Short mmCIF file of C-alpha atoms in Angstrom, two decimals:
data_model
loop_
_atom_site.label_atom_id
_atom_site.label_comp_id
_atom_site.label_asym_id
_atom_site.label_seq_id
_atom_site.Cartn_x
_atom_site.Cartn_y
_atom_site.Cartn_z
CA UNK A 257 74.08 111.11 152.52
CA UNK A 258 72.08 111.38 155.61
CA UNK A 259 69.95 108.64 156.95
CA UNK A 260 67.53 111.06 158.09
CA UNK A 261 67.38 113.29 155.06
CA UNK A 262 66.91 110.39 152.76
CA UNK A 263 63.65 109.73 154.97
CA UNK A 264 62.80 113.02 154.77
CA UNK A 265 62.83 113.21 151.28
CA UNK A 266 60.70 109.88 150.65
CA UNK A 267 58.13 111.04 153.46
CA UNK A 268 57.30 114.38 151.06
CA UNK A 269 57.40 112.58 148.50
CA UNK A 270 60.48 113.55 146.69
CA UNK A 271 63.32 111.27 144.77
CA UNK A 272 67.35 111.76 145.69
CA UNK A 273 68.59 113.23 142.84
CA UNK A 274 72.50 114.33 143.96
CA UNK A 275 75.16 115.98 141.55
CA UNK A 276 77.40 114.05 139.65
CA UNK A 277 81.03 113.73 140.47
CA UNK A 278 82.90 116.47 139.58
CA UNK A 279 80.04 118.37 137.66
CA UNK A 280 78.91 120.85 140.81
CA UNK A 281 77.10 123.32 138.03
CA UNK A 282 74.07 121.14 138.20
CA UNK A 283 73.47 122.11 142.19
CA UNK A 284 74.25 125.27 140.84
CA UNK A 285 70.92 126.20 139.14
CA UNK A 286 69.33 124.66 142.51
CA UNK A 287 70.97 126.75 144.83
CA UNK A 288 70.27 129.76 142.74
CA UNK A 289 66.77 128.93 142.72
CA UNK A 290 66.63 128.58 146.28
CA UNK A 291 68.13 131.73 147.00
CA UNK A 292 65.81 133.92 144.77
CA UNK A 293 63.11 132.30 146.83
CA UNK A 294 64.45 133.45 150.10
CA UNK A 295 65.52 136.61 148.50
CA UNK A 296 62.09 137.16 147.36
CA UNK A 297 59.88 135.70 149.71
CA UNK A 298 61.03 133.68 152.94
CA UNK A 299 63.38 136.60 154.20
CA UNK A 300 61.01 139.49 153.95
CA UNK A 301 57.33 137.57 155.10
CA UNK A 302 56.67 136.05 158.34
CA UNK A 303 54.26 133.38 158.35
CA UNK A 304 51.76 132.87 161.05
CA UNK A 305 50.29 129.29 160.36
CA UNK A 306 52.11 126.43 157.98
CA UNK A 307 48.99 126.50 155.59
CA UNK A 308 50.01 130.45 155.07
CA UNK A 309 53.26 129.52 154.26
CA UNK A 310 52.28 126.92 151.94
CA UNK A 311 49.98 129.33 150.33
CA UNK A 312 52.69 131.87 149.66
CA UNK A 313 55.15 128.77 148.08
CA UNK A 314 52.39 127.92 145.84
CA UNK A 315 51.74 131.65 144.22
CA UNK A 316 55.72 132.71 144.46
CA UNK A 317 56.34 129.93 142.35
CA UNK A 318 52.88 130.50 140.08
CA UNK A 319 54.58 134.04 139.46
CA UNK A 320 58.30 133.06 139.16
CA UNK A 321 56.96 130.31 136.38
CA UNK A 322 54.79 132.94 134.30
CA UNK A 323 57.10 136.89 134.45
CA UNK A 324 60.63 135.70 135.21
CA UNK A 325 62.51 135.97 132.90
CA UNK A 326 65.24 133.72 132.38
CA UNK A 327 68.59 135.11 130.59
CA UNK A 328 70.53 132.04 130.47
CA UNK A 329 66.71 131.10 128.35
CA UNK A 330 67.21 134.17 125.89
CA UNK A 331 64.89 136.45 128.46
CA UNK A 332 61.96 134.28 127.98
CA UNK A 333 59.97 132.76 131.32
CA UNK A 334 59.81 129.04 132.78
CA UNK A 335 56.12 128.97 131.42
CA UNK A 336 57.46 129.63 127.87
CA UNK A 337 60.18 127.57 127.85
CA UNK A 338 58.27 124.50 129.08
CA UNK A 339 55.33 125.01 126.54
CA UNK A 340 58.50 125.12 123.82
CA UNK A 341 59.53 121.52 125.20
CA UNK A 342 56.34 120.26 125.13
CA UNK A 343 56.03 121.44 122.01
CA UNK A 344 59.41 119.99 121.07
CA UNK A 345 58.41 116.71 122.63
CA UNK A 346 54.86 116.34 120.91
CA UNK A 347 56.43 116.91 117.27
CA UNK A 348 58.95 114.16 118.24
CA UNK A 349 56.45 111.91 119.49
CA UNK A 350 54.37 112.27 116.38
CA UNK A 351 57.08 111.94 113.85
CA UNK A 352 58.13 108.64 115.18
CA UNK A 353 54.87 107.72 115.48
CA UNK A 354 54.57 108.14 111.82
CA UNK A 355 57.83 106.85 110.63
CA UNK A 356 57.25 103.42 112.55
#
């Protein structure tokens, strides 16, 4: 892993978090995600300024979280899905709370 990538990384704040040995489908979900947001976005806008470009990151990804739907998630979006963990995680939390 690159030296200057690692740096990278840590400057924007972001933690290393590669693949596992012989288990590539967990880059694939990455990847894919990456490529609907140049499909979507970075391929068909130019940006003037950095701050514009920012700007359009922040609502593609405000959209993609609340109306795409996910099939591999039985059609339902990001938004949904994480409220259903939360949900998931807030029950668990509680009922070991009570048990102990």
């Amino acid at each position: 892993m690159s030296g200057d990538f690692q740096r990278e990384i840590r400057f924007l704040g972001m933690t290393s978090s590669p693949a596992f040995v012989r288990q590539p489908e967990g880059n694939g979900v990455a990847e894919r995600a990456i490529r609907t947001l140049k499909e979507q976005l970075l391929w068909v806008r130019h940006f003037a300024t950095i701050e514009e470009l920012r700007l359009a990151l922040a609502t593609f990804a405000a959209l993609y979280n609340a109306r795409w739907l996910r099939e591999r998630h039985g059609h339902r979006t990001p938004d949904q899905i994480r409220a259903e963990q939360r949900a998931l995680e807030t029950k668990a939390a509680t009922g070991f709370k009570l048990a102990a």
